[in-house]
mmCIF file of C-alpha atoms in Angstrom:
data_model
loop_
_atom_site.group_PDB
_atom_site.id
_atom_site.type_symbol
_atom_site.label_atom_id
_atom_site.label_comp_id
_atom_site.label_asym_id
_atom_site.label_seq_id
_atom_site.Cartn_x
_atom_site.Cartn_y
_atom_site.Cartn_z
ATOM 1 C CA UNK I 1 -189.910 -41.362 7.382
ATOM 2 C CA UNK I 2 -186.717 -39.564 7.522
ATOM 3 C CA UNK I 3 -184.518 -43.175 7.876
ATOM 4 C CA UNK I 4 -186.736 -44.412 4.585
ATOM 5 C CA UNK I 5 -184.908 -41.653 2.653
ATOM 6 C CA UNK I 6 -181.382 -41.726 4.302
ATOM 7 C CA UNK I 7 -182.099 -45.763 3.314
ATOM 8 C CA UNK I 8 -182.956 -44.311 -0.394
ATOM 9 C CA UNK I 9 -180.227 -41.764 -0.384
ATOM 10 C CA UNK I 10 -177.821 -44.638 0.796
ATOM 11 C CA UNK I 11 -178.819 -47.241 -2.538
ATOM 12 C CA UNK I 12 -179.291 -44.323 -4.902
ATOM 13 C CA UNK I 13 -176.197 -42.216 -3.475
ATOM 14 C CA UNK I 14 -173.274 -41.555 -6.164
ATOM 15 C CA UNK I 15 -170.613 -44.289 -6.574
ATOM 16 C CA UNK I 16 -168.048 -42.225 -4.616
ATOM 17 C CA UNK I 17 -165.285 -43.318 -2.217
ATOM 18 C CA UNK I 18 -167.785 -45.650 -0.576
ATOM 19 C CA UNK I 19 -169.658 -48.395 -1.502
ATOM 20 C CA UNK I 20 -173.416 -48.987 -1.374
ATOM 21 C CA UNK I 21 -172.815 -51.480 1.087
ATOM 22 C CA UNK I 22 -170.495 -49.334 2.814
ATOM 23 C CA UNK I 23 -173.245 -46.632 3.263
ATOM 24 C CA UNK I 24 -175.809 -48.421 4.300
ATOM 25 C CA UNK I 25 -173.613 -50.122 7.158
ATOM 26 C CA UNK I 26 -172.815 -46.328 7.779
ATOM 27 C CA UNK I 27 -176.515 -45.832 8.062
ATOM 28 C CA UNK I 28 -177.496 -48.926 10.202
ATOM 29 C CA UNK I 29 -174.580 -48.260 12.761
ATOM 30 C CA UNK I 30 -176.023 -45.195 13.082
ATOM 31 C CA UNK I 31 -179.415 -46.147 13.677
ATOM 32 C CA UNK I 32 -179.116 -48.788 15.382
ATOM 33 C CA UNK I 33 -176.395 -46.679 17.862
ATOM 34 C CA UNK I 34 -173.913 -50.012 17.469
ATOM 35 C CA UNK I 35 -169.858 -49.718 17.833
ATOM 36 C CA UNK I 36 -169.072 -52.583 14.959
ATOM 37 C CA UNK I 37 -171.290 -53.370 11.924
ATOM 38 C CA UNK I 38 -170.849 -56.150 9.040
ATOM 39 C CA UNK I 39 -172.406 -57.477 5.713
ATOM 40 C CA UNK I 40 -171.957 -60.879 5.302
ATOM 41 C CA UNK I 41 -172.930 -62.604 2.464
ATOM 42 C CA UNK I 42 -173.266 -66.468 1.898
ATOM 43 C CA UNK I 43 -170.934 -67.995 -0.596
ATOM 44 C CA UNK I 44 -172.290 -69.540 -3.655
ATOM 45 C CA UNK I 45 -171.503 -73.165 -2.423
ATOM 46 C CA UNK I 46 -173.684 -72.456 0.403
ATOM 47 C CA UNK I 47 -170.751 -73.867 3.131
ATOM 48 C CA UNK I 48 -169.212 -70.255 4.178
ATOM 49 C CA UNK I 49 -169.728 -66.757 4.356
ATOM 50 C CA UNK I 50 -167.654 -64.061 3.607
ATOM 51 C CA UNK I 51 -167.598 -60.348 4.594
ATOM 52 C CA UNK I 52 -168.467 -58.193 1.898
ATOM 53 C CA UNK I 53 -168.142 -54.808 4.223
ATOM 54 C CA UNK I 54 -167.320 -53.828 7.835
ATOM 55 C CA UNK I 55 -167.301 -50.465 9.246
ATOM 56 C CA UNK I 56 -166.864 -48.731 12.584
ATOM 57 C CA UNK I 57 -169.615 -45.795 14.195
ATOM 58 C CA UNK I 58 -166.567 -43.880 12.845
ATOM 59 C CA UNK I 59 -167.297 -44.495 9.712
ATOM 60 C CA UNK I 60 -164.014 -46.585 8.860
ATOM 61 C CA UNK I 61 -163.324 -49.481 7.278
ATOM 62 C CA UNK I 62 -162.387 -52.477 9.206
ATOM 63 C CA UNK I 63 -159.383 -54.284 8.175
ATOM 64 C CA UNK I 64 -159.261 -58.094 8.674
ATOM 65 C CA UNK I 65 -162.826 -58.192 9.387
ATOM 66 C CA UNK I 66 -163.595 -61.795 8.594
ATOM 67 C CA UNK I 67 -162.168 -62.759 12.509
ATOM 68 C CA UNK I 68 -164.235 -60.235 14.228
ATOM 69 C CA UNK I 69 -168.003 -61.135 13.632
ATOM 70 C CA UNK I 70 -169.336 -64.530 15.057
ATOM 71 C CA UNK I 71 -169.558 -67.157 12.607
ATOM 72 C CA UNK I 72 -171.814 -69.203 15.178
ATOM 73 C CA UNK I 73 -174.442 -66.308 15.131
ATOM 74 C CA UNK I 74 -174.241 -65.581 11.461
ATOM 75 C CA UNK I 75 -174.434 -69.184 10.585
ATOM 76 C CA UNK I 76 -177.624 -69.421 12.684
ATOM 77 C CA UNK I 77 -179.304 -66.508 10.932
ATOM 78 C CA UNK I 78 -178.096 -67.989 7.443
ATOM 79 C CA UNK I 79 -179.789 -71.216 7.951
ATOM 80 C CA UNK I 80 -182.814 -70.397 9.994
ATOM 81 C CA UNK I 81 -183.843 -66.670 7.883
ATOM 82 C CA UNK I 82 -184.811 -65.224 11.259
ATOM 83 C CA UNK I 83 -183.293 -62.084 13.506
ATOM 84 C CA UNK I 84 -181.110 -62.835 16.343
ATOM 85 C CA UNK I 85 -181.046 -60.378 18.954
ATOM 86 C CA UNK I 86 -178.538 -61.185 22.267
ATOM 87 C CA UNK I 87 -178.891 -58.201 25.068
ATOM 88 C CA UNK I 88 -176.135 -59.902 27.122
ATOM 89 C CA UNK I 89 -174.359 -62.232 24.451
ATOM 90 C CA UNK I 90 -171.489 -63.550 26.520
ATOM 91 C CA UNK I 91 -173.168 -63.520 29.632
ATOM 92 C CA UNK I 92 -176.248 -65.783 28.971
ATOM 93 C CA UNK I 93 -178.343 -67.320 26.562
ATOM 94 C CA UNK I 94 -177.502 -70.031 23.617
ATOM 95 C CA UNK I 95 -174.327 -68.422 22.921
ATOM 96 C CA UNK I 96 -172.838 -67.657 25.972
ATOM 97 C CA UNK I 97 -170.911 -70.524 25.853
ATOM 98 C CA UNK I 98 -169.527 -70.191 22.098
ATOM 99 C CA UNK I 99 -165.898 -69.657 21.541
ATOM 100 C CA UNK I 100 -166.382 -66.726 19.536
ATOM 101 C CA UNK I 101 -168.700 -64.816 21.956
ATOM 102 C CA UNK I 102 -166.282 -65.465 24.443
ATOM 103 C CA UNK I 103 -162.938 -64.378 22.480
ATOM 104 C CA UNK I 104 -164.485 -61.110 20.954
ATOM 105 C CA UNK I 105 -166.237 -60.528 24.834
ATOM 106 C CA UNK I 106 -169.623 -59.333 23.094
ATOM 107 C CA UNK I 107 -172.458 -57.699 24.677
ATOM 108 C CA UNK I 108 -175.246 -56.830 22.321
ATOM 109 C CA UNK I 109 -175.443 -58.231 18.938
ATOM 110 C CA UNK I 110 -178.039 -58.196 16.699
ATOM 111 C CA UNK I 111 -177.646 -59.942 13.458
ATOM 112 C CA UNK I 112 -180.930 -60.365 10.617
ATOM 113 C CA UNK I 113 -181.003 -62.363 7.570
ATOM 114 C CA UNK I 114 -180.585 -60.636 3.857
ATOM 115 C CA UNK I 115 -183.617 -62.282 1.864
ATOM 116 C CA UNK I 116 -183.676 -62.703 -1.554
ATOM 117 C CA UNK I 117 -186.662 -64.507 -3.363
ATOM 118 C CA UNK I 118 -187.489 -65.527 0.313
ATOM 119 C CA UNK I 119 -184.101 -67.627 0.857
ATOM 120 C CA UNK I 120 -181.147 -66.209 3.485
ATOM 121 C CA UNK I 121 -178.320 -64.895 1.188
ATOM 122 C CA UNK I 122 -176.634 -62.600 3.610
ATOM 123 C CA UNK I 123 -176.639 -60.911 6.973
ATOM 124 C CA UNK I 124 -176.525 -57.754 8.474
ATOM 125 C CA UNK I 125 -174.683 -57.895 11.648
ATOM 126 C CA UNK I 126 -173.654 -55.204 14.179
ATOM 127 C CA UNK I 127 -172.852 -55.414 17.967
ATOM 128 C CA UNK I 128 -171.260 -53.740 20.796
ATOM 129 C CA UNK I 129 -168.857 -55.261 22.908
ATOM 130 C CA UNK I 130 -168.830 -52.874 25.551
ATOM 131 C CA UNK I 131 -172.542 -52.459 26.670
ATOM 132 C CA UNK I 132 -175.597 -55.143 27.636
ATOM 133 C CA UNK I 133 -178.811 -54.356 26.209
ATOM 134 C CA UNK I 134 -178.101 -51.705 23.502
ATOM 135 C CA UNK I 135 -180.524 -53.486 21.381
ATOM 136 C CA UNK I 136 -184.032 -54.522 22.029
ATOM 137 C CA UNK I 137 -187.381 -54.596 19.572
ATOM 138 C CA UNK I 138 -187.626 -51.823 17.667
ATOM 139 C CA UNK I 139 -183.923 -51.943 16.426
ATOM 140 C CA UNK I 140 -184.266 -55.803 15.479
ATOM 141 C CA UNK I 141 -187.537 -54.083 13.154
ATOM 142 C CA UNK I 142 -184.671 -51.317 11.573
ATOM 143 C CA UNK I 143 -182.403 -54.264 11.507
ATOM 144 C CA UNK I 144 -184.731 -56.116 9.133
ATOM 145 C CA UNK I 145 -185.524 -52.951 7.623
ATOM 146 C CA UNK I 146 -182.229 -52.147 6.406
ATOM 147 C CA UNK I 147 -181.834 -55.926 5.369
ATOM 148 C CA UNK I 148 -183.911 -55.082 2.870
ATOM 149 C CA UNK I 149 -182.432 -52.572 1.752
ATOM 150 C CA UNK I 150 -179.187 -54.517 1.580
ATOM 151 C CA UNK I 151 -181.041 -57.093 -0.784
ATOM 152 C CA UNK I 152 -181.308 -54.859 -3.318
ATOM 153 C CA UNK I 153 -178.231 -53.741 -3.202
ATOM 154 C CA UNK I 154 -176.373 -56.889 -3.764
ATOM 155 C CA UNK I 155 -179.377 -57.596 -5.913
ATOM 156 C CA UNK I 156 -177.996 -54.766 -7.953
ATOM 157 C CA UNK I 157 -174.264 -55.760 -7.763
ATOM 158 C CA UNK I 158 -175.158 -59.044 -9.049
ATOM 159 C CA UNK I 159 -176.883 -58.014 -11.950
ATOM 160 C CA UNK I 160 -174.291 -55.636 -13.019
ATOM 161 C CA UNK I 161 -171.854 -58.073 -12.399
ATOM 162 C CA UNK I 162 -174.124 -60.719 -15.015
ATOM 163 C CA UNK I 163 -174.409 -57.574 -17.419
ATOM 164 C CA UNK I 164 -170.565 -57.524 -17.331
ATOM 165 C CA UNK I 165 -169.867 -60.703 -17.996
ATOM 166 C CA UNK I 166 -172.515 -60.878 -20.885
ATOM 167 C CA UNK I 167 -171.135 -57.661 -22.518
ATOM 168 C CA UNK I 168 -167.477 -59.822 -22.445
ATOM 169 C CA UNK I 169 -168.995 -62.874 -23.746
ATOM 170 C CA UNK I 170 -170.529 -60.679 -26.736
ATOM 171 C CA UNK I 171 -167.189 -58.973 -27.104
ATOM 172 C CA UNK I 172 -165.663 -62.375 -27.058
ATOM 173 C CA UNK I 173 -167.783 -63.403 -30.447
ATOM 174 C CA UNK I 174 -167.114 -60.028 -32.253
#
């Protein structure tokens, strides 16, 4: 109950220094105990993604974060909608082999689709590239969790964004 309201506090938190996005990817590293987390949202032609936000457990912003999250995982959860969880990413599984698994040397990743209107629009992604097995059930559930949570808040960054652009179009006719 007490990570439903830092999750509410997080949407609903004054428009400070950071970001919504940037306190909820506060809030999942946290939970989720990861070293590295992301929020990656699917361009409108469908083709890329782009980070939107990435943050450190120290609660800084990552610069050039765009080279450090695995397109090959994200892309995955982007067109299939469902959690991927990796306990020993670079060691075994699908994406051992991948050339960003191997560059970035990742351990645990865990990465779970942002729905909206039942359709992947984004992902939350964290890892650690120092220890196997830091994720396992129960944080892939928080994971998809705080996906949720990140749904409305682009939800919410989309519609002020339309609200914008309609109060300039009825500017425009003044």
């Amino acid at each position: 109950m007490q990570q439903c309201r830092k999750i509410l506090d997080a949407l609903s938190g004054s428009r400070g220094r950071r970001s919504p996005f940037e306190r909820l990817l506060d809030l999942a590293i946290s939970a989720l105990d990861a070293e590295r987390g992301f929020l990656v949202r699917r361009s409108e032609t469908r083709d890329k993604a782009r980070v939107l936000a990435a943050r450190n457990m120290d609660q800084e912003t990552l610069r050039g974060a765009t080279g450090r999250v695995s397109n090959t995982i994200v892309g995955r959860v982007l067109e299939s909608g469902e959690t991927v969880l990796l306990t020993d990413a670079g060691q075994k599984g699908a994406f051992a082999l991948e050339a960003s698994v191997a560059a970035m040397k990742l351990r645990s990743v865990l990465c779970s689709p942002i729905l909206m209107d039942g359709a992947p629009v984004g992902a939350l992604y964290v890892d650690n590239r120092f220890l196997p097995q830091k994720f396992g059930p129960a944080e892939a559930r928080m994971a998809e969790t705080l996906s949720a949570a990140f749904s409305l808040a682009l939800r919410q960054t989309d519609l002020e964004a339309e609200l914008g652009e309609a109060q300039g179009r009825i500017e425009g006719l003044e």
